[in-house]
Coordinates of C-alpha atoms (C1' of nucleotides) in Angstrom, one line a residue:
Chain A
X1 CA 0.0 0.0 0.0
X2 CA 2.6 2.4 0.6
X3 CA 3.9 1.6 -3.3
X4 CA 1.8 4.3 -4.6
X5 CA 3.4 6.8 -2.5
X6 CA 7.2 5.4 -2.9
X7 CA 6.3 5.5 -6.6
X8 CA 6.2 9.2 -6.9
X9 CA 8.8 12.1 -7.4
X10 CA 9.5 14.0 -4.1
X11 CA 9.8 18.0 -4.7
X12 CA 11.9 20.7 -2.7
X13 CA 9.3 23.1 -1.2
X14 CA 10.0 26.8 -0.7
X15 CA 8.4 29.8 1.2
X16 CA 9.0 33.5 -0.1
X17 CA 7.1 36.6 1.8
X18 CA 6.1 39.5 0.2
X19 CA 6.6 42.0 3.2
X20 CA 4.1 45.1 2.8
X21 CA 5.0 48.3 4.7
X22 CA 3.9 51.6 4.9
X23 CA 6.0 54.6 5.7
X24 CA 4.0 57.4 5.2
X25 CA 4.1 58.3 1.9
X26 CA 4.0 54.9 -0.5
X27 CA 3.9 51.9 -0.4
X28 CA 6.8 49.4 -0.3
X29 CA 8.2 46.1 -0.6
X30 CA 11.0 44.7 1.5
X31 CA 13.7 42.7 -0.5
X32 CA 16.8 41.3 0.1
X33 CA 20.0 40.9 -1.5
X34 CA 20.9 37.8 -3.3
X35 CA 24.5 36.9 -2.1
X36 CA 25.1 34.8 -5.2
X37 CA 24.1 37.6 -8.1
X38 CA 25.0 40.7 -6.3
X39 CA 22.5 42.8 -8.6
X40 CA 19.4 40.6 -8.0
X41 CA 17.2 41.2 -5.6
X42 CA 14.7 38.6 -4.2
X43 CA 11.5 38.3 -2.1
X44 CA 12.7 36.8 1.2
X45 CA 12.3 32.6 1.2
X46 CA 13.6 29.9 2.9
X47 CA 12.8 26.0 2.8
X48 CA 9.9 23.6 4.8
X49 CA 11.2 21.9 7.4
X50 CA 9.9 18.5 8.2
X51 CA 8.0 19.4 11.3
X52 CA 5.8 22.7 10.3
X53 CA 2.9 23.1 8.6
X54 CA 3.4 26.1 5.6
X55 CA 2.0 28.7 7.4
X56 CA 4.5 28.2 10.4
X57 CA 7.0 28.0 7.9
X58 CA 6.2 31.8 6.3
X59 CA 6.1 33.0 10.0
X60 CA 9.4 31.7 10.8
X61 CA 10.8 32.5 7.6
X62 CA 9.8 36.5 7.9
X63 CA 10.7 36.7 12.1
X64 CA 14.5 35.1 10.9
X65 CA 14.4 38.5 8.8
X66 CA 12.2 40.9 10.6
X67 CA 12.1 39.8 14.5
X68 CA 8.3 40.2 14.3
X69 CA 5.6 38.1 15.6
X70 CA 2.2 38.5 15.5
X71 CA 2.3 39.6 11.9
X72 CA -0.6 39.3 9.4
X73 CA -0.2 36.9 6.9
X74 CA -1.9 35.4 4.3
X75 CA -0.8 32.6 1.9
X76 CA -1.2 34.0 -1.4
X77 CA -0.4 31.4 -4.6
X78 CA 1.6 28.4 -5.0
X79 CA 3.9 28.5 -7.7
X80 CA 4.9 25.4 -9.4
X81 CA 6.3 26.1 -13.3
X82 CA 9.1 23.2 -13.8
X83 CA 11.4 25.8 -14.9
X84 CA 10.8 29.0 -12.4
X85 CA 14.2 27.3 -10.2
X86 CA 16.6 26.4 -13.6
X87 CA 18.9 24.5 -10.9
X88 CA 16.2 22.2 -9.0
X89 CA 13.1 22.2 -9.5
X90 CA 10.8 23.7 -6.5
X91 CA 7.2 24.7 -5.5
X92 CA 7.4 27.9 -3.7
X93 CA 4.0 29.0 -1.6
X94 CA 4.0 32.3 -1.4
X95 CA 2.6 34.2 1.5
X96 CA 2.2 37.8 2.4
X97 CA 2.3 39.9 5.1
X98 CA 1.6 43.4 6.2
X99 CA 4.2 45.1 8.8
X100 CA 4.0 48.3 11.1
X101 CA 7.4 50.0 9.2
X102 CA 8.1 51.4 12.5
X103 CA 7.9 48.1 14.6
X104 CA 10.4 46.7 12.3
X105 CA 13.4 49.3 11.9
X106 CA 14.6 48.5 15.6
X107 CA 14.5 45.2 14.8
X108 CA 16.2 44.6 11.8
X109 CA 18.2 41.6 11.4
X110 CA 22.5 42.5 10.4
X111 CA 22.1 38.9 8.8
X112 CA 20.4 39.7 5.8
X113 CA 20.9 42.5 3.4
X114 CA 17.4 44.1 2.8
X115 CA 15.5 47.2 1.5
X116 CA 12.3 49.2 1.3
X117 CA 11.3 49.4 -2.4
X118 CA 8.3 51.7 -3.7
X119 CA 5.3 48.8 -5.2
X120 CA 6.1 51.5 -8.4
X121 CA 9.7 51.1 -8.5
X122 CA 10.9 47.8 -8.6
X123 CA 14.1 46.8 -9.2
X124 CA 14.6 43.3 -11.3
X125 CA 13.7 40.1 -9.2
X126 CA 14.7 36.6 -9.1
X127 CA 13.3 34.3 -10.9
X128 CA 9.5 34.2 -10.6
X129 CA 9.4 36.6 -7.7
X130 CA 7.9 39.6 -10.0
X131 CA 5.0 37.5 -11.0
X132 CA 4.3 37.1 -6.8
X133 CA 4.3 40.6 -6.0
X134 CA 2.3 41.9 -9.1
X135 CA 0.4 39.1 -7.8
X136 CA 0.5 40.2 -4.0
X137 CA -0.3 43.8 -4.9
X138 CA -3.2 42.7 -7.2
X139 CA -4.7 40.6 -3.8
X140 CA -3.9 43.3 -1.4
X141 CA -6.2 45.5 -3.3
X142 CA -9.0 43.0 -4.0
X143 CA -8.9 42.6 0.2
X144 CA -8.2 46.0 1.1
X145 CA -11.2 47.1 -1.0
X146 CA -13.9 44.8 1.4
X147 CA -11.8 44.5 4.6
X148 CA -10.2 46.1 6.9
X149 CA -7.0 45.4 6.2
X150 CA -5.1 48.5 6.1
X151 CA -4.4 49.1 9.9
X152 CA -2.1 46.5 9.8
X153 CA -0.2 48.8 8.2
X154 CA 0.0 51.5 10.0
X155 CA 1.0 52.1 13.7
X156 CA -1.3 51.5 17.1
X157 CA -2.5 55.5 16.9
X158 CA -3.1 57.0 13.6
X159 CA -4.8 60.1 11.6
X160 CA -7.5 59.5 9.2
X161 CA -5.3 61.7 6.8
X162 CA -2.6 59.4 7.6
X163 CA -4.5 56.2 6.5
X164 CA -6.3 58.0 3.7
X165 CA -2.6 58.5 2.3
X166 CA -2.1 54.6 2.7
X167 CA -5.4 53.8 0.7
X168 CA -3.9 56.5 -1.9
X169 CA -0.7 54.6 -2.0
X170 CA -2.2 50.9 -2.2
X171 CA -4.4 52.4 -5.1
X172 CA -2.4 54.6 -6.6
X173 CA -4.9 57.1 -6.5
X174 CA -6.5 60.0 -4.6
X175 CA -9.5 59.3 -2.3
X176 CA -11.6 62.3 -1.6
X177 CA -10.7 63.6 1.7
X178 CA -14.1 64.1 3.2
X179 CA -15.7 60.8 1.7
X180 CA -13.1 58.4 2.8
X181 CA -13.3 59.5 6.5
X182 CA -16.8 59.5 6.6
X183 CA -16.7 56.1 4.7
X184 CA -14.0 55.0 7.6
X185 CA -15.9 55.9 10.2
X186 CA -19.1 54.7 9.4
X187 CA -17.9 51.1 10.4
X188 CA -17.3 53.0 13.7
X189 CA -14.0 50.7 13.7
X190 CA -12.2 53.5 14.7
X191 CA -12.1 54.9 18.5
X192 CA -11.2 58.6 18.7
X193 CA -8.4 59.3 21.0
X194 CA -8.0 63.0 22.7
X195 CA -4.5 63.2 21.5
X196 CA -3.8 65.4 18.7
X197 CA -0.8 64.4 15.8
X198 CA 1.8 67.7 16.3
X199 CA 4.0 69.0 14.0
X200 CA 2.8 67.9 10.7
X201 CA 0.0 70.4 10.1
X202 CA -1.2 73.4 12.2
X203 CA -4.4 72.4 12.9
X204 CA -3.4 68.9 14.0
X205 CA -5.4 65.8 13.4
X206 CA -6.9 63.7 16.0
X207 CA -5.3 60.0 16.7
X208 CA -7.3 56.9 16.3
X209 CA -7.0 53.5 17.5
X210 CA -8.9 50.1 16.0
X211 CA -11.7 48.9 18.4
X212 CA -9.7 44.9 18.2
X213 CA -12.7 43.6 19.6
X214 CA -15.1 44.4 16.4
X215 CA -12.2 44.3 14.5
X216 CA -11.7 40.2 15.3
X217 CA -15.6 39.8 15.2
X218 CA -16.0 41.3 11.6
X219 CA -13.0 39.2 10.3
X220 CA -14.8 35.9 11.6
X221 CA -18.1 37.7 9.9
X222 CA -16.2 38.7 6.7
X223 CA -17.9 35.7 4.9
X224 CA -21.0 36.0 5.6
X225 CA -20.6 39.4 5.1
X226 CA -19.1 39.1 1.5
X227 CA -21.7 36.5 0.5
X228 CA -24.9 38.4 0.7
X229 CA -24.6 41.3 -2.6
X230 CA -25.5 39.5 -5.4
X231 CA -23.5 40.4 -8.6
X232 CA -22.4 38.5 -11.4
Chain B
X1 CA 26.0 26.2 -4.6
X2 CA 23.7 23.3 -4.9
X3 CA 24.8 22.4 -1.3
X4 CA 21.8 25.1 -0.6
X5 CA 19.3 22.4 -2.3
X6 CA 21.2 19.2 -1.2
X7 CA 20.9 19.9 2.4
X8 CA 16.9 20.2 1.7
X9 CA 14.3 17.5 2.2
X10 CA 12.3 16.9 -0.5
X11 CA 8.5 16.5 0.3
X12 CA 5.7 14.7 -1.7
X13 CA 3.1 16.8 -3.8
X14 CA -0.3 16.1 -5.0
X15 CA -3.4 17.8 -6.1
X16 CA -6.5 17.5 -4.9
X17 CA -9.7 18.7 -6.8
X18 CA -13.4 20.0 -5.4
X19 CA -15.5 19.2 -8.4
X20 CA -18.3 22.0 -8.5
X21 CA -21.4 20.7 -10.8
X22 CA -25.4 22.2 -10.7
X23 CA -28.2 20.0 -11.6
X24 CA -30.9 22.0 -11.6
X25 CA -31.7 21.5 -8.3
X26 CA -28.7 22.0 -6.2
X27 CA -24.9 22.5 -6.0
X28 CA -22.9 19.6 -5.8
X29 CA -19.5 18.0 -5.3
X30 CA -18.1 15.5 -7.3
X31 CA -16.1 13.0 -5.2
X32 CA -14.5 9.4 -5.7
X33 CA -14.6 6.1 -3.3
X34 CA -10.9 5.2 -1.9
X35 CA -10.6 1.7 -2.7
X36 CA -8.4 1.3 0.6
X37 CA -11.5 2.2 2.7
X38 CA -14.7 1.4 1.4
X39 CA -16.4 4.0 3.7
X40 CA -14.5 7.0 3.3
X41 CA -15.1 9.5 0.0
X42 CA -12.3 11.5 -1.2
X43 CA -12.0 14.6 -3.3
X44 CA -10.8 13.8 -6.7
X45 CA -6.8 13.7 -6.1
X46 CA -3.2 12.9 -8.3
X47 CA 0.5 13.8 -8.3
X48 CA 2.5 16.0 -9.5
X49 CA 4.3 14.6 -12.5
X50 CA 8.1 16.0 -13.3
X51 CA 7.3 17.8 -16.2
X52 CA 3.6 19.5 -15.5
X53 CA 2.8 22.8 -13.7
X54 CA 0.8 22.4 -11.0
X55 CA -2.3 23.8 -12.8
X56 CA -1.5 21.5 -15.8
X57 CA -1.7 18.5 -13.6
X58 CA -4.7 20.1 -11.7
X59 CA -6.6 19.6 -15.3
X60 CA -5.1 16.5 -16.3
X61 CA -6.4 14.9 -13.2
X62 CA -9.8 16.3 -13.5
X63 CA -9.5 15.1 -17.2
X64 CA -8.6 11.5 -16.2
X65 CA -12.1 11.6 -14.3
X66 CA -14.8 13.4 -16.3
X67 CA -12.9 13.3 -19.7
X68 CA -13.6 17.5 -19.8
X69 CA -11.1 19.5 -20.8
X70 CA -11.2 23.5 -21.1
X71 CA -13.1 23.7 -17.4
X72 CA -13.2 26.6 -14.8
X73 CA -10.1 25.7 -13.0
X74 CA -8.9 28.1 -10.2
X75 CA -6.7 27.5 -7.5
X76 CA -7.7 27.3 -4.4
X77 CA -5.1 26.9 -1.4
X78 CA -2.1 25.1 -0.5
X79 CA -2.3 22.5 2.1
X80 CA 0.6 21.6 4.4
X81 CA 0.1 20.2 7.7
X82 CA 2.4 18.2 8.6
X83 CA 0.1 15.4 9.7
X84 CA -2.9 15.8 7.1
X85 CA -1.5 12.5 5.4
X86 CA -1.3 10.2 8.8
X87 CA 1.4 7.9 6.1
X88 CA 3.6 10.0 4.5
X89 CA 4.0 13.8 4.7
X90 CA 2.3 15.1 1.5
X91 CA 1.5 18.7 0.6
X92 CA -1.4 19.5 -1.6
X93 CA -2.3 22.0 -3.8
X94 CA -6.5 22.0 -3.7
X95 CA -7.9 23.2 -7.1
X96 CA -11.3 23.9 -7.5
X97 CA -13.5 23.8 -11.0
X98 CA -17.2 23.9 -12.4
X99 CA -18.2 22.0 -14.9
X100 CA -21.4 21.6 -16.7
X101 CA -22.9 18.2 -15.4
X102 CA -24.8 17.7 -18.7
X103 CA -21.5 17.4 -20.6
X104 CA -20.3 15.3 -17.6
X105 CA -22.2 12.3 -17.6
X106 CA -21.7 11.0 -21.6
X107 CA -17.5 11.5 -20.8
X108 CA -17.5 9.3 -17.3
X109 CA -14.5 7.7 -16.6
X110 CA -15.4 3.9 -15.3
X111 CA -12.6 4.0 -13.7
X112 CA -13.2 5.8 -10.8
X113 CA -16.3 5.1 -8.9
X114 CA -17.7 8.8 -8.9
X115 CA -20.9 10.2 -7.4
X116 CA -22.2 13.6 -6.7
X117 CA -23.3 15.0 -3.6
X118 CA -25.3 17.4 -2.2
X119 CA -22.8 20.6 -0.7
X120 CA -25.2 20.2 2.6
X121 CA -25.4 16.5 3.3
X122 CA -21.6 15.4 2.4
X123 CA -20.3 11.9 3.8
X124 CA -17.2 11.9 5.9
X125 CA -14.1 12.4 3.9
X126 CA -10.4 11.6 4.0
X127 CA -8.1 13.7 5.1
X128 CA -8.6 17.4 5.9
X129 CA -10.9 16.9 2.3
X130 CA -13.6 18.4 3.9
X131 CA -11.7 21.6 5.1
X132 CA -10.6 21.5 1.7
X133 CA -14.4 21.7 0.3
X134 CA -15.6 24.7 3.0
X135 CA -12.8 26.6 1.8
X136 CA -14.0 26.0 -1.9
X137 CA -17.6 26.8 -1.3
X138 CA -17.1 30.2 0.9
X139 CA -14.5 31.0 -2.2
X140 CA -16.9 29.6 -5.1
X141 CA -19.1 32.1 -2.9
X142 CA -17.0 35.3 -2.7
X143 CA -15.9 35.1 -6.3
X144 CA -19.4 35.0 -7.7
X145 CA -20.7 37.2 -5.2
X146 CA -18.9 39.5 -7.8
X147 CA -17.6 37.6 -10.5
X148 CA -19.9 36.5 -13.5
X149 CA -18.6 33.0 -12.9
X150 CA -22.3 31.1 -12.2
X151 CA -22.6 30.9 -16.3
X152 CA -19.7 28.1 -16.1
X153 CA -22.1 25.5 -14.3
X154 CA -24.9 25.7 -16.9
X155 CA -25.2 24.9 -20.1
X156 CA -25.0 26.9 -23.2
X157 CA -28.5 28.0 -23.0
X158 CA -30.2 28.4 -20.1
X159 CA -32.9 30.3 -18.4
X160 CA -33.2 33.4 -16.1
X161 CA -34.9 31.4 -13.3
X162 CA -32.5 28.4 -13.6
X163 CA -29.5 31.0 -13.0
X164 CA -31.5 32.1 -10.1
X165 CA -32.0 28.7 -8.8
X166 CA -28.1 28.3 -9.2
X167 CA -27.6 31.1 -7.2
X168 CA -29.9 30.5 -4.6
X169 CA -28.0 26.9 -4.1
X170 CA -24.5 28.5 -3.8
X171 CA -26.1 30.8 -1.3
X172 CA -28.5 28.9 0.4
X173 CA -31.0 31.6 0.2
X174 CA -33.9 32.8 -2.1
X175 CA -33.2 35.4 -4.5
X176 CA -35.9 37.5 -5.4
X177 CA -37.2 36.6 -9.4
X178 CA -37.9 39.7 -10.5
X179 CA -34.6 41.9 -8.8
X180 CA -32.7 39.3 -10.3
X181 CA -33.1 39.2 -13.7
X182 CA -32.9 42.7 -13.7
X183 CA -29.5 42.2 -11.8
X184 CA -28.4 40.1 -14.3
X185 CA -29.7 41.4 -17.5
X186 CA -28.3 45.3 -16.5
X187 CA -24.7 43.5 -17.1
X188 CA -25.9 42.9 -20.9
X189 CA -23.6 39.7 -20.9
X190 CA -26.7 37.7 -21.6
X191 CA -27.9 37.4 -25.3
X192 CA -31.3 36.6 -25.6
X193 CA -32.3 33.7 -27.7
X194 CA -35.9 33.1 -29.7
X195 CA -36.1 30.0 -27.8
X196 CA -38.1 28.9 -25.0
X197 CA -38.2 26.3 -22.6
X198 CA -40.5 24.4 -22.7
X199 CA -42.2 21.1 -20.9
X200 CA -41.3 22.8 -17.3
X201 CA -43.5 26.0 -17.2
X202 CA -46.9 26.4 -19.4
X203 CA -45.4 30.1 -20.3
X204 CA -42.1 28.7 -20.6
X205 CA -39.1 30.8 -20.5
X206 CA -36.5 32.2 -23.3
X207 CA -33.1 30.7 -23.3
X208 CA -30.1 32.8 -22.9
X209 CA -26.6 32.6 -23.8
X210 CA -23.3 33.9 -22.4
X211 CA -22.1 36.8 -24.7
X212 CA -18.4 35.3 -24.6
X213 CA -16.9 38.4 -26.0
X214 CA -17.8 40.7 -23.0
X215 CA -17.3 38.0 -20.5
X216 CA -13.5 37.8 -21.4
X217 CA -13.0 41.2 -21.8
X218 CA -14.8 41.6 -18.1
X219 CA -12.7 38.7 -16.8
X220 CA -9.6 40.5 -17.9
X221 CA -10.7 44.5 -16.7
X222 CA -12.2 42.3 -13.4
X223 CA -9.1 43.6 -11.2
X224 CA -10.0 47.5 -12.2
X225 CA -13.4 46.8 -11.3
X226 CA -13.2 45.1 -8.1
X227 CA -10.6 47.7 -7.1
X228 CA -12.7 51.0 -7.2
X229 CA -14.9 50.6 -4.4
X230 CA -13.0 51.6 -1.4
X231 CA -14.4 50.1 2.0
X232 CA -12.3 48.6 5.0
Chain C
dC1 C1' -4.5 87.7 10.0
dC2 C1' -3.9 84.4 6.6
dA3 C1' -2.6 80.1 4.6
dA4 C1' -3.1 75.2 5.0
dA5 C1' -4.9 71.3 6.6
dA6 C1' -8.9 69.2 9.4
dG7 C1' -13.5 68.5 10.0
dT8 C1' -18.8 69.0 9.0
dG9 C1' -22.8 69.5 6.0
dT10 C1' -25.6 69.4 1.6
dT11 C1' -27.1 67.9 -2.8
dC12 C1' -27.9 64.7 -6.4
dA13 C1' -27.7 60.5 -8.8
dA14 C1' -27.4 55.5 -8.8
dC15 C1' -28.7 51.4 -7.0
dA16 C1' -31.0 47.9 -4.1
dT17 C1' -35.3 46.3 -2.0
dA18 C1' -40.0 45.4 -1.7
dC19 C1' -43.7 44.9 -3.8
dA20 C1' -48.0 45.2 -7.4
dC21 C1' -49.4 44.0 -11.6
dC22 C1' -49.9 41.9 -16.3
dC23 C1' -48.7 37.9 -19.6
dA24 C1' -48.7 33.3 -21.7
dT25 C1' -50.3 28.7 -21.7
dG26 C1' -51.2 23.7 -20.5
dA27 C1' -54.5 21.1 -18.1
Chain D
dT1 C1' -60.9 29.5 -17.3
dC2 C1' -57.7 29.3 -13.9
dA3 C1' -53.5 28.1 -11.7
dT4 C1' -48.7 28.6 -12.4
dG5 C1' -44.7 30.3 -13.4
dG6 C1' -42.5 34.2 -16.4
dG7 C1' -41.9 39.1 -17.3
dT8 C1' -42.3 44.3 -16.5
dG9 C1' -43.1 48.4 -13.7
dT10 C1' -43.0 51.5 -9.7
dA11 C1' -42.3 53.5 -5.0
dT12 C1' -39.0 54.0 -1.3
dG13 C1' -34.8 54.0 1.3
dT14 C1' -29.8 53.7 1.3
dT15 C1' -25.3 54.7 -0.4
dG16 C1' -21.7 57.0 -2.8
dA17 C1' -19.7 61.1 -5.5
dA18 C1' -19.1 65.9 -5.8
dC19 C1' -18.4 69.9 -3.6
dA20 C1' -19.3 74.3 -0.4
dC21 C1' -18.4 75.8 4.0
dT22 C1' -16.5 76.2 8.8
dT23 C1' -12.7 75.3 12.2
dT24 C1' -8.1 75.5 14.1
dT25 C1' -3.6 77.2 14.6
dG26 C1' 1.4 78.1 13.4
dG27 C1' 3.9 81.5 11.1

DNA sequence: CCAAAAGTGTTCAACATACACCCATGA
DNA sequence: TCATGGGTGTATGTTGAACACTTTTGG
């Protein structure tokens, strides 16, 4: 019985994350330096080990890099051409993850050699890695547009002007000001704080926080959510 | 340099299919009896061959079984726990695909002992299958929900209140008749036939068929689309 | 006191929902 | 002729886009 399995070709099986961040202006991509070609740059990856499951595999794989936990991530495609690794052949699953930029600069790993790139200014990537972010960027938008998805990007307090900017950046547009924060906070999602952001303009804008608790409850909701508009 | 990929353990890869199929009554799943266990039903399943992509083998297994080629294939998710397969540690990459029953059941495969079931009254089934079919139904419903993608489970003419009957099984809900077809006819990516059904209603209904054109051409601008609306 | 950004309010059109009503036809 | 399902029309409320106006405060 165990002859159909013994029968059939194992495969190496990667991971590569496509980090998100946000830091305040655009939105970016970290890569890392391939040792081997010194002007390629790849998604960060590493290899399954026996005894995780894929997803623990993508968390590891981004806290060897990062240092973060608690990180969301979402496994985007699995990628299986015969050719996309000319030396072996692997499947790569491909996850991606959204960072707070700021929780990650103190923690920055000296072991690898990476970079914030602008989604709009790529530079040439490893094999099949281009195809994953255009993919990445394509699914962050699709989600972004029905969830809530874009305070993972951005720090514990934040100004609605400061996360109308992100939804400009992941869009590459420009969201009416006046619209987006009533649209915002009409989920009331959002709890007003009665600190003011300094410095940036002279009115100031008010902090907000996300309510986790509705926050949690509407992600385990989302589906029913998403089902009910009828539209083909 | 390929001491990187020596060190590496190789892992075993299959594919596994959820089958989506509308009789005119309900949605179904297509799934095959293991001959190991008698009791248990399995999704539809293969390996990875050396020389396929993952999506090429997705439809050569589903070919193998319903002899249909040029189906809705999508991919669905890759699954990795390390204990899904209790024999060896397999990773599979779950596919899902419609197909239009009536072309189905003249291309059976005797091969495979195949039967459809109902999506609410499904048997036990190997392995994390059934995980694997949830995740296909609350996709099958989040992609239509917005996605002209109900068309691919009927045949090539078909009636307003059949598509709303599909609809109403992939949702598990009544649609209302007369908000529907005006849903659905304001897309103008039906083309209405002379035809009318007859033998099931005394008026009888027309016939409609998919205008292929437009669909393609929305399949392809679908990511623009989806991507306007802004709401986290 | 004024420029610049933040915040509030108003209008209008588009769309979804909930129905009422008429149509065609086989038994 | 009438029951049954098919098809069209209409009123009502909700939502989103566009844009005018007021508020705050540093320079």
């Amino acid at each position: 019985m165990l002859d159909q399995y013994r029968q059939q070709h194992p495969y190496l099986l990667a991971l590569d994350s496509i980090i998100f961040g946000f830091d305040g202006e655009g939105l970016k991509v970290l890569l890392v330096r391939r040792g081997v070609e010194a002007e390629t740059w790849s998604l960060m990856g590493g290899w399954l080990q026996p005894d995780e499951s894929l997803e623990q595999a993508a968390a590891r794989i981004l806290f060897e890099l990062t240092g973060l936990t608690n990180v969301y991530l979402e496994q985007l495609y699995a990628f299986g051409d015969p050719h996309r690794d000319p030396i072996v052949r692997t499947i790569s699953v491909a996850y991606f993850s959204l960072v707070k930029v700021a929780d990650y600069e103190s923690k920055l790993s000296e072991t690898f050699q990476a970079r914030w790139f602008s989604i709009y200014d790529l530079p040439p990537l490893l094999f099949d890695h281009g195809d994953m972010v255009s993919l990445a960027i394509r699914r962050l938008r699709y989600k972004a547009a029905q969830h809530p998805i874009g305070f993972e990007l951005l720090p514990e307090k934040f100004t609605i002007p400061q996360l109308k900017k992100l939804y400009d950046a992941i869009y590459n547009t420009e969201f009416d000001r006046r619209n987006f924060s009533r649209k915002i906070l009409s989920t009331h999602l959002l709890i007003k704080l009665d600190e003011k952001q300094k410095g940036f303009s002279k009115k100031g804008a008010f902090y907000y926080r996300v309510d986790t608790e509705k926050y949690r409850q509407l992600n385990h909701s989302f589906l029913n959510f998403i089902a009910s508009p009828l539209a083909p």
